[in-house]
């Protein structure tokens, strides 16, 4: 993650951090990996682009997290920490994921490749909605199907990378 973000230049090069340091401490506790040495870096995209003239007004995704998969290949997973308390929450996360995909297509083809690697490693969507608290959504099965149709995983209480 660090190398790919640095190649993008400012503001990404300055915002990417080792391990999970870009995540807020309360959110960092929700992300786990079997071997801590496999973390390669993280970025708070939302904070990095808050004052950007074009992206600042968009509904932005929260975090990008890099790790080495079981074969030692670089991979990236994208985490949105958001309440799961009403149907509007689902629309918000879907909109943020659409923004992220556009951003990756424009700025991060290397990161997009790493995202596809993460999908293969996780056997699930590499775009993960982690709840800020519990899940209180009507018809959870329908919500999960809807999110899966948009390539999203969640809402979940945390992310565990094998």
Coordinates of C-alpha atoms in Angstrom, one line a residue:
X1 CA 0.0 0.0 0.0
X2 CA 2.8 2.4 0.9
X3 CA 4.7 2.0 -2.3
X4 CA 1.6 2.3 -4.5
X5 CA 0.3 5.4 -2.7
X6 CA 3.7 7.1 -2.9
X7 CA 3.7 6.6 -6.6
X8 CA 0.5 8.5 -6.8
X9 CA 2.3 11.6 -5.4
X10 CA 0.7 14.2 -3.2
X11 CA -1.5 14.1 -1.2
X12 CA -1.5 10.3 -1.0
X13 CA 2.3 9.9 -0.6
X14 CA 2.2 12.0 2.6
X15 CA -1.0 10.4 4.0
X16 CA -0.1 6.7 3.7
X17 CA 1.2 5.1 7.0
X18 CA 2.8 1.9 8.1
X19 CA 0.6 -0.9 9.4
X20 CA -2.9 0.3 10.5
X21 CA -1.7 3.7 11.8
X22 CA -4.0 5.6 9.4
X23 CA -7.1 4.1 11.2
X24 CA -8.5 5.8 14.3
X25 CA -7.6 3.7 17.3
X26 CA -11.3 2.6 18.0
X27 CA -11.5 1.5 14.3
X28 CA -8.1 -0.2 14.3
X29 CA -9.3 -2.6 16.9
X30 CA -11.9 -3.9 14.5
X31 CA -9.4 -5.1 11.9
X32 CA -7.3 -8.3 12.4
X33 CA -4.9 -10.4 10.5
X34 CA -3.4 -13.8 11.3
X35 CA 0.2 -12.5 11.2
X36 CA 0.8 -8.8 12.0
X37 CA 3.9 -8.7 9.9
X38 CA 1.8 -9.0 6.8
X39 CA 0.3 -5.4 7.1
X40 CA 1.9 -3.2 4.5
X41 CA 0.2 0.1 5.2
X42 CA -3.0 2.1 5.4
X43 CA -4.5 5.4 4.3
X44 CA -7.4 7.5 5.5
X45 CA -8.8 8.4 2.1
X46 CA -11.7 10.4 3.6
X47 CA -9.4 12.6 5.6
X48 CA -6.8 12.9 2.9
X49 CA -9.3 14.2 0.4
X50 CA -11.5 16.3 2.7
X51 CA -10.1 19.6 1.3
X52 CA -9.5 18.5 -2.3
X53 CA -11.4 20.8 -4.6
X54 CA -13.0 18.0 -6.6
X55 CA -13.3 15.1 -4.1
X56 CA -14.0 17.2 -1.0
X57 CA -17.7 17.4 -1.7
X58 CA -18.1 13.7 -2.6
X59 CA -19.2 10.9 -0.2
X60 CA -15.8 9.3 0.2
X61 CA -14.8 5.9 1.4
X62 CA -12.9 5.8 4.7
X63 CA -9.8 3.5 4.5
X64 CA -7.5 1.6 2.3
X65 CA -5.5 -1.2 3.9
X66 CA -2.6 -3.1 2.4
X67 CA -1.4 -6.5 3.3
X68 CA 0.6 -9.4 1.9
X69 CA -1.6 -12.4 1.0
X70 CA -0.7 -16.0 2.0
X71 CA 1.5 -16.2 -1.1
X72 CA 3.4 -13.0 -0.3
X73 CA 1.6 -11.0 -3.0
X74 CA 0.6 -7.4 -2.2
X75 CA -3.2 -7.0 -1.7
X76 CA -5.6 -4.2 -0.7
X77 CA -8.9 -4.2 1.1
X78 CA -11.1 -1.1 1.6
X79 CA -13.0 -0.5 4.8
X80 CA -15.9 1.9 5.5
X81 CA -16.8 2.3 9.2
X82 CA -20.4 3.5 9.2
X83 CA -23.5 3.1 11.3
X84 CA -25.9 0.3 10.3
X85 CA -29.0 1.7 11.9
X86 CA -31.4 2.5 9.1
X87 CA -32.0 2.0 5.3
X88 CA -30.3 5.3 4.6
X89 CA -27.1 3.8 5.9
X90 CA -27.2 1.2 3.2
X91 CA -27.6 3.9 0.5
X92 CA -24.7 5.9 2.0
X93 CA -22.3 3.0 1.9
X94 CA -23.3 1.9 -1.6
X95 CA -22.8 5.5 -2.8
X96 CA -19.4 5.7 -1.1
X97 CA -18.4 2.4 -2.8
X98 CA -19.3 3.8 -6.2
X99 CA -17.1 6.8 -5.4
X100 CA -14.2 4.5 -4.4
X101 CA -14.5 2.4 -7.6
X102 CA -14.4 5.6 -9.7
X103 CA -11.4 6.9 -7.7
X104 CA -9.6 3.6 -8.2
X105 CA -10.3 3.5 -11.9
X106 CA -8.9 7.1 -12.3
X107 CA -6.0 7.1 -9.8
X108 CA -5.2 3.6 -8.7
X109 CA -5.0 0.9 -11.3
X110 CA -2.2 -0.7 -9.3
X111 CA -4.3 -0.6 -6.2
X112 CA -7.2 -2.1 -8.2
X113 CA -5.1 -5.0 -9.1
X114 CA -4.2 -5.5 -5.4
X115 CA -7.9 -5.3 -4.6
X116 CA -8.6 -8.1 -6.9
X117 CA -5.9 -10.2 -5.2
X118 CA -7.5 -9.5 -1.8
X119 CA -10.9 -10.7 -3.2
X120 CA -9.3 -14.0 -4.2
X121 CA -7.6 -14.3 -0.8
X122 CA -10.7 -13.4 1.3
X123 CA -13.2 -15.3 -0.9
X124 CA -15.4 -12.3 -0.3
X125 CA -15.7 -8.7 -1.4
X126 CA -12.7 -6.5 -0.7
X127 CA -15.0 -3.6 0.0
X128 CA -16.0 -4.1 3.6
X129 CA -18.6 -2.2 5.7
X130 CA -17.8 -2.3 9.4
X131 CA -20.5 -1.1 11.7
X132 CA -19.7 1.6 14.3
X133 CA -22.0 -0.3 16.7
X134 CA -24.5 -3.0 16.2
X135 CA -26.7 -3.8 13.1
X136 CA -30.2 -2.6 13.3
X137 CA -31.5 -2.8 9.7
X138 CA -34.8 -4.1 8.5
X139 CA -34.6 -7.4 6.6
X140 CA -30.9 -8.2 7.1
X141 CA -30.9 -11.0 4.5
X142 CA -32.3 -8.7 1.8
X143 CA -29.7 -6.0 2.8
X144 CA -26.8 -8.5 2.5
X145 CA -28.0 -9.5 -1.0
X146 CA -28.3 -5.9 -2.0
X147 CA -24.8 -5.1 -0.8
X148 CA -23.4 -8.2 -2.5
X149 CA -25.0 -7.1 -5.8
X150 CA -22.9 -3.9 -5.4
X151 CA -19.8 -5.9 -4.6
X152 CA -19.8 -5.1 -0.9
X153 CA -19.4 -7.2 2.2
X154 CA -21.1 -6.4 5.5
X155 CA -22.3 -4.9 7.6
X156 CA -20.0 -6.7 10.0
X157 CA -18.5 -5.9 13.4
X158 CA -15.0 -6.4 12.3
X159 CA -12.7 -7.7 9.5
X160 CA -10.5 -10.7 10.0
X161 CA -7.9 -11.4 7.2
X162 CA -6.8 -15.1 7.2

